[in-house]
Amino acid sequence: KQEVTQIPAALSVPEGENLVLNCSFTDSAIYNLQWFRQDPGKGLTSLLLIQSSQREQTSGRLNASLDKSSGRSTLYIAASQPGDSATYLCAVTTDSWGKLQFGAGTQVVVTP
Amino acid sequence: GAVVSQHPSWVICKSGTSVKIECRSLDFQATTMFWYRQFPKQSLMLMATSNEGSKATYEQGVEKDKFLINHASLTLSTLTVTSAHPEDSSFYICSARDPDTIYEQYFGPGTRLTVT
């Protein structure tokens, strides 16, 4: 059974520092991996989607890497801002229907 | 961009009553929608996969008679929580899969259900 783990569970950094969020999964047979952002009491915002054949994706200050063979992904957020404060979730697509298996998330606080 | 809406955004109901939550894809047709629940400080847990025109597929441990899912059209799926109890209080989120993209899902804003 696929298990997705995110470390750390919580992270607090001063504004301007780079953020590094880790995600690991136990079964490398995935279709893709996605990173989402969730603000308190809100739905999910998709940040990056990495296909299983890709090694990384970039969007603005965000960069995500994928090492499928070792079951790991890392989300880098450069020059963090207070507006980056949120919970970040990673999820892997486990079947052809698009079913997602989520990690528990990393709660990020960026202090001014 | 693709937009998914949910209605209502929050609802309070009494124990024993039923509550219906709607999930709509506003600018695309979604043959597949997913329903998740999220308890405080926890991640999303998939409840069921909803396919237009066929019965929903429920995850292990989810009571299909309690959580009724109907995917009536290519833009609407509904989740009905029947005979709700306080332990059903949770944040329910739906997502819709855009058939034109490769496994990309668009999430609704969620519905906060409180059962008193």
CSV table of C-alpha atoms in Angstrom, one decimal:
chain,number,residue,atom,x,y,z
A,1,LYS,CA,0.0,0.0,0.0
A,2,GLN,CA,1.3,3.4,-0.9
A,3,GLU,CA,2.3,5.6,2.0
A,4,VAL,CA,3.3,9.3,1.6
A,5,THR,CA,5.4,11.0,4.3
A,6,GLN,CA,6.2,14.6,4.7
A,7,ILE,CA,9.1,16.0,6.8
A,8,PRO,CA,9.1,18.2,8.7
A,9,ALA,CA,5.6,18.5,10.0
A,10,ALA,CA,6.1,22.2,10.8
A,11,LEU,CA,8.6,24.8,9.8
A,12,SER,CA,9.2,28.4,10.8
A,13,VAL,CA,11.6,30.6,9.0
A,14,PRO,CA,12.4,34.3,8.9
A,15,GLU,CA,11.4,36.2,5.7
A,16,GLY,CA,14.0,35.9,2.9
A,17,GLU,CA,15.2,32.4,3.8
A,18,ASN,CA,14.9,29.5,1.4
A,19,LEU,CA,12.4,26.8,2.2
A,20,VAL,CA,13.0,23.1,1.7
A,21,LEU,CA,10.1,20.7,2.1
A,22,ASN,CA,10.5,16.9,1.8
A,23,CYS,CA,8.1,14.3,0.6
A,24,SER,CA,8.8,10.5,0.4
A,25,PHE,CA,6.6,7.7,-0.9
A,26,THR,CA,7.0,3.9,-0.5
A,27,ASP,CA,5.9,2.7,-4.0
A,28,SER,CA,7.7,4.1,-7.0
A,29,ALA,CA,5.0,3.0,-9.4
A,30,ILE,CA,3.4,6.4,-9.6
A,31,TYR,CA,1.9,8.3,-12.5
A,32,ASN,CA,2.9,11.7,-11.2
A,33,LEU,CA,3.5,13.8,-8.0
A,34,GLN,CA,1.9,17.0,-7.2
A,35,TRP,CA,2.5,19.8,-4.7
A,36,PHE,CA,-0.4,21.7,-3.3
A,37,ARG,CA,-0.8,24.7,-1.0
A,38,GLN,CA,-3.7,24.9,1.5
A,39,ASP,CA,-4.6,28.0,3.5
A,40,PRO,CA,-6.5,27.5,6.8
A,41,GLY,CA,-10.1,26.5,6.2
A,42,LYS,CA,-9.7,26.6,2.4
A,43,GLY,CA,-9.4,24.2,-0.5
A,44,LEU,CA,-6.2,23.2,-2.3
A,45,THR,CA,-4.2,25.2,-4.8
A,46,SER,CA,-2.0,23.2,-7.2
A,47,LEU,CA,1.6,24.5,-7.3
A,48,LEU,CA,3.5,22.0,-9.4
A,49,LEU,CA,2.9,18.7,-11.1
A,50,ILE,CA,5.8,16.5,-12.0
A,51,GLN,CA,5.1,13.6,-14.4
A,52,SER,CA,6.8,10.3,-13.5
A,53,SER,CA,9.2,10.7,-16.4
A,54,GLN,CA,10.4,14.1,-15.3
A,55,ARG,CA,13.0,15.1,-12.8
A,56,GLU,CA,11.9,18.6,-11.9
A,57,GLN,CA,9.5,21.4,-12.5
A,58,THR,CA,9.8,25.1,-11.9
A,59,SER,CA,7.4,27.9,-11.5
A,60,GLY,CA,8.6,31.3,-10.4
A,61,ARG,CA,10.2,30.9,-6.9
A,62,LEU,CA,9.1,27.3,-6.7
A,63,ASN,CA,11.2,24.3,-7.8
A,64,ALA,CA,10.3,20.7,-7.2
A,65,SER,CA,12.4,17.7,-7.9
A,66,LEU,CA,11.4,14.1,-8.2
A,67,ASP,CA,13.6,11.0,-7.8
A,68,LYS,CA,11.1,8.2,-8.5
A,69,SER,CA,13.6,5.4,-7.9
A,70,SER,CA,14.3,6.5,-4.4
A,71,GLY,CA,10.8,7.6,-3.7
A,72,ARG,CA,11.5,11.2,-2.9
A,73,SER,CA,10.5,14.7,-3.9
A,74,THR,CA,11.7,18.1,-2.6
A,75,LEU,CA,9.9,21.4,-2.9
A,76,TYR,CA,12.2,24.5,-2.8
A,77,ILE,CA,10.7,27.9,-2.3
A,78,ALA,CA,13.3,30.7,-2.8
A,79,ALA,CA,13.4,33.9,-0.8
A,80,SER,CA,10.4,33.1,1.3
A,81,GLN,CA,7.7,35.8,2.1
A,82,PRO,CA,5.1,36.0,4.8
A,83,GLY,CA,2.5,35.3,2.1
A,84,ASP,CA,4.1,31.8,1.7
A,85,SER,CA,2.7,30.9,5.1
A,86,ALA,CA,0.4,27.9,4.6
A,87,THR,CA,0.3,24.1,4.7
A,88,TYR,CA,2.0,22.4,1.8
A,89,LEU,CA,0.8,19.0,0.7
A,90,CYS,CA,2.4,16.5,-1.6
A,91,ALA,CA,0.4,13.8,-3.3
A,92,VAL,CA,1.1,11.0,-5.7
A,93,THR,CA,-1.2,9.7,-8.4
A,94,THR,CA,-1.6,6.0,-7.9
A,95,ASP,CA,-3.8,4.7,-10.7
A,96,SER,CA,-5.1,5.5,-14.2
A,97,TRP,CA,-8.2,7.2,-12.7
A,98,GLY,CA,-6.1,9.8,-11.2
A,99,LYS,CA,-6.6,8.7,-7.6
A,100,LEU,CA,-4.3,10.8,-5.2
A,101,GLN,CA,-2.6,9.6,-2.1
A,102,PHE,CA,-1.7,12.6,0.1
A,103,GLY,CA,1.0,13.2,2.7
A,104,ALA,CA,0.1,14.8,6.0
A,105,GLY,CA,1.5,18.1,5.0
A,106,THR,CA,4.1,20.6,6.3
A,107,GLN,CA,2.8,23.7,8.0
A,108,VAL,CA,5.0,26.6,7.1
A,109,VAL,CA,5.2,30.0,8.9
A,110,VAL,CA,7.3,32.8,7.5
A,111,THR,CA,7.9,35.5,10.0
A,112,PRO,CA,8.5,39.1,8.9
B,1,GLY,CA,-8.3,28.3,-15.6
B,2,ALA,CA,-10.4,25.4,-14.5
B,3,VAL,CA,-12.8,26.2,-11.6
B,4,VAL,CA,-14.6,23.9,-9.3
B,5,SER,CA,-17.2,25.2,-6.9
B,6,GLN,CA,-18.8,23.6,-3.9
B,7,HIS,CA,-22.1,24.5,-2.2
B,8,PRO,CA,-22.6,25.2,0.6
B,9,SER,CA,-19.3,26.4,1.9
B,10,TRP,CA,-20.4,25.6,5.4
B,11,VAL,CA,-23.4,23.9,7.0
B,12,ILE,CA,-24.6,23.1,10.5
B,13,CYS,CA,-27.2,20.4,10.9
B,14,LYS,CA,-28.7,18.4,13.7
B,15,SER,CA,-27.8,14.8,14.5
B,16,GLY,CA,-30.0,12.4,12.5
B,17,THR,CA,-30.7,14.7,9.5
B,18,SER,CA,-29.2,14.4,6.0
B,19,VAL,CA,-27.0,17.0,4.3
B,20,LYS,CA,-26.3,17.3,0.6
B,21,ILE,CA,-23.1,18.9,-0.8
B,22,GLU,CA,-22.8,19.9,-4.4
B,23,CYS,CA,-19.6,19.9,-6.5
B,24,ARG,CA,-19.6,21.6,-9.9
B,25,SER,CA,-17.0,22.0,-12.6
B,26,LEU,CA,-17.7,25.4,-14.0
B,27,ASP,CA,-15.8,25.6,-17.3
B,28,PHE,CA,-15.0,22.0,-18.2
B,29,GLN,CA,-16.7,18.6,-18.3
B,30,ALA,CA,-15.5,16.2,-15.6
B,31,THR,CA,-16.2,12.6,-16.2
B,32,THR,CA,-14.4,11.8,-12.9
B,33,MET,CA,-14.8,13.6,-9.6
B,34,PHE,CA,-13.3,12.7,-6.3
B,35,TRP,CA,-14.6,13.3,-2.7
B,36,TYR,CA,-12.2,13.8,0.2
B,37,ARG,CA,-12.6,14.5,3.9
B,38,GLN,CA,-10.2,16.2,6.1
B,39,PHE,CA,-10.2,16.3,9.9
B,40,PRO,CA,-8.5,19.2,11.7
B,41,LYS,CA,-4.7,19.1,11.4
B,42,GLN,CA,-4.9,16.0,9.2
B,43,SER,CA,-4.4,15.4,5.5
B,44,LEU,CA,-7.0,14.6,2.9
B,45,MET,CA,-8.4,11.1,2.8
B,46,LEU,CA,-10.1,9.9,-0.3
B,47,MET,CA,-13.6,8.8,0.3
B,48,ALA,CA,-14.8,7.8,-3.2
B,49,THR,CA,-14.3,8.2,-6.9
B,50,SER,CA,-17.4,9.4,-8.8
B,51,ASN,CA,-17.8,8.6,-12.5
B,52,GLU,CA,-20.6,10.2,-14.5
B,53,GLY,CA,-23.3,7.8,-15.3
B,54,SER,CA,-22.1,5.0,-13.1
B,55,LYS,CA,-21.9,4.0,-9.5
B,56,ALA,CA,-19.3,5.6,-7.3
B,57,THR,CA,-16.3,3.5,-6.1
B,58,TYR,CA,-15.8,3.8,-2.4
B,59,GLU,CA,-12.5,3.5,-0.5
B,60,GLN,CA,-12.1,0.8,2.1
B,61,GLY,CA,-13.8,1.7,5.3
B,62,VAL,CA,-16.2,4.3,3.8
B,63,GLU,CA,-19.9,3.4,4.3
B,64,LYS,CA,-21.6,3.7,0.9
B,65,ASP,CA,-25.0,3.8,2.5
B,66,LYS,CA,-24.1,6.7,4.7
B,67,PHE,CA,-22.2,8.7,2.1
B,68,LEU,CA,-24.4,8.7,-1.0
B,69,ILE,CA,-22.7,10.0,-4.1
B,70,ASN,CA,-24.5,10.8,-7.4
B,71,HIS,CA,-22.7,12.0,-10.5
B,72,ALA,CA,-25.7,13.2,-12.4
B,73,SER,CA,-24.0,15.1,-15.2
B,74,LEU,CA,-20.6,15.9,-16.5
B,75,THR,CA,-20.5,19.0,-14.4
B,76,LEU,CA,-22.2,18.0,-11.1
B,77,SER,CA,-21.5,15.5,-8.4
B,78,THR,CA,-23.3,15.4,-5.1
B,79,LEU,CA,-22.4,13.9,-1.7
B,80,THR,CA,-25.2,13.3,0.7
B,81,VAL,CA,-24.4,12.5,4.3
B,82,THR,CA,-27.3,10.5,5.6
B,83,SER,CA,-28.4,10.4,9.2
B,84,ALA,CA,-25.5,12.6,10.2
B,85,HIS,CA,-23.8,12.2,13.6
B,86,PRO,CA,-21.3,14.5,15.4
B,87,GLU,CA,-18.4,12.3,14.3
B,88,ASP,CA,-19.3,13.1,10.6
B,89,SER,CA,-18.3,16.7,11.3
B,90,SER,CA,-15.4,17.4,9.0
B,91,PHE,CA,-14.2,19.4,6.0
B,92,TYR,CA,-15.3,17.8,2.8
B,93,ILE,CA,-13.5,18.7,-0.4
B,94,CYS,CA,-14.2,17.6,-4.0
B,95,SER,CA,-12.0,17.6,-7.0
B,96,ALA,CA,-12.7,17.2,-10.7
B,97,ARG,CA,-10.4,15.6,-13.2
B,98,ASP,CA,-10.0,17.5,-16.5
B,99,PRO,CA,-10.0,14.8,-19.2
B,100,ASP,CA,-7.9,17.0,-21.5
B,101,THR,CA,-4.9,17.1,-19.1
B,102,ILE,CA,-2.9,14.2,-17.8
B,103,TYR,CA,-4.3,13.4,-14.4
B,104,GLU,CA,-4.5,17.0,-13.3
B,105,GLN,CA,-7.2,17.6,-10.7
B,106,TYR,CA,-8.9,20.9,-9.8
B,107,PHE,CA,-10.1,21.2,-6.2
B,108,GLY,CA,-13.2,22.9,-4.8
B,109,PRO,CA,-13.0,25.3,-1.9
B,110,GLY,CA,-14.4,22.7,0.5
B,111,THR,CA,-17.5,22.5,2.7
B,112,ARG,CA,-17.3,22.6,6.5
B,113,LEU,CA,-19.9,20.3,8.0
B,114,THR,CA,-20.8,20.6,11.7
B,115,VAL,CA,-23.3,18.2,13.2
B,116,THR,CA,-24.7,19.1,16.5
